Every structure is written in C-alpha cells, then in structure tokens.
Phi, psi and omega in degrees: 000136196274159189280162173312318217260293177306331144314297173299329172285342187288313186283348171284339169274004150087049163279069191296349169308318171299341175249008178261356175290321174285316157333310171317289193302317200255341179286325161305311181283342159300318179293326187278339175279306171304357165241353151291324168296295182291339188082337195232127219292306209295304191296357167262006160291316214277300149350287195282347180290297191287342178272330149317318198279307157002273187298338179269013182249343144269031204282303207286344186264355187298141180212148194286079174262296164262171174319139169284011166298268143020280192282327162299327205256337169286328187279305167322315173276327172295334182285000186246323183278351188292298177318319180270353173282332158303325214179129185275129175254148176275139170333148128211230193285139184264162194251126175303109183260335210258159191254141167309304167058209185269017168299141175293141167328330154296311158309321140342279179327308173297305161276011161265351200258334158276335173297301186317295179285353158284330158306318177275332154269007170270323170304304194318309187298121178296160193313319181303321189296315182295332165297331191296329214273312185298318171300322179268323167263019183212314154272342167063064198242143174275162185311311181308313173282000196261335179278317168284334189281298186287012194031075182194181205263155176309313152321310175286337172299306177304300137006280188317297200280348175279325179300300183299328158306319195286285185291339172315301179319303196286319169311319199242005160275010163261000000 
C-alpha cells in the first residue's frame, strides 16, 4: 500500500487514481476538523472540498517535507480561519462523537447537553486556540504536528493549549 506522500507524488504526475485514494483516506478527517471549527456541516463540506482541490492543484509542486496529514490540516486550518475572518460564525450543528447505542433518554439528553456546552465553549475560543484544541483532542495530533500545522513552535502550542484549557474550564464552570 502506497504512503500518502507517494500518492501525492503520483498525483503530481497527473495520476487521478492516486489522488482519489488521498481523498478516500482523508476527506472525513478534513470535514470533521472544518465542521468542529466552523460549526456548520455545509460550510465544513465546502471547506474540506476546497482544501482537497487546492491540494490537487498544488500536487505537481508537492515535496515530502512534512507528513501529508500535517499539510492537509494546515490547508484546512487556513481555510477555516479565512472563513471565520470573513464572517463571524455562530454555533451551528454539532457532530456526535459517541454512538447512541443503549443509552437511556436521560443519558442521551445529558450527553447532548454536554456536547452543546463544549461546542459553545470551543466557539468562544480565539481561532488559533480552538484549532490547537481540535487538533490535539479530536484529531489526536502531537505537539510537533500541531506546531507544523499552526506554523509555530511546540512551546507555542503548549501555551495555546494552556490558555484554551483555562478558558474552557472557566466557560464550562458557569
């Protein structure tokens, strides 16, 4: 099985099948990050699609510096921040991260209430702090990877996350 980086090099040589494999592997994660940041599924789908189209257009110039996933998240993050700066978003739809399974109605209600509170609290964070939180806790990226996506140092990521955690605790306490 080819790596993402090998597929990108093939896509750069006009191999559409290789890029289709990239899309298959990463479309959901790109959408998920955009949706959590923007709070609206339709806009998130547009951002994820735009990010992948931009990556396809840049494929001939792609070189294996950072991991492809880091490159993808950087493009998605930049598009999210651009969209946010163009128009202030409100809390929209939320993604369900936990399966409904055998939860009682009361448990489902509490889960949804907690998810809504976290969503509102996340939306109140400054964009870079929100991205750091989403990449760390929802995409399970390490500090080095997040630093590459946000184009900062690992220490910068630590500070962003510390400020975000403090703000989230304060917001969620109320």
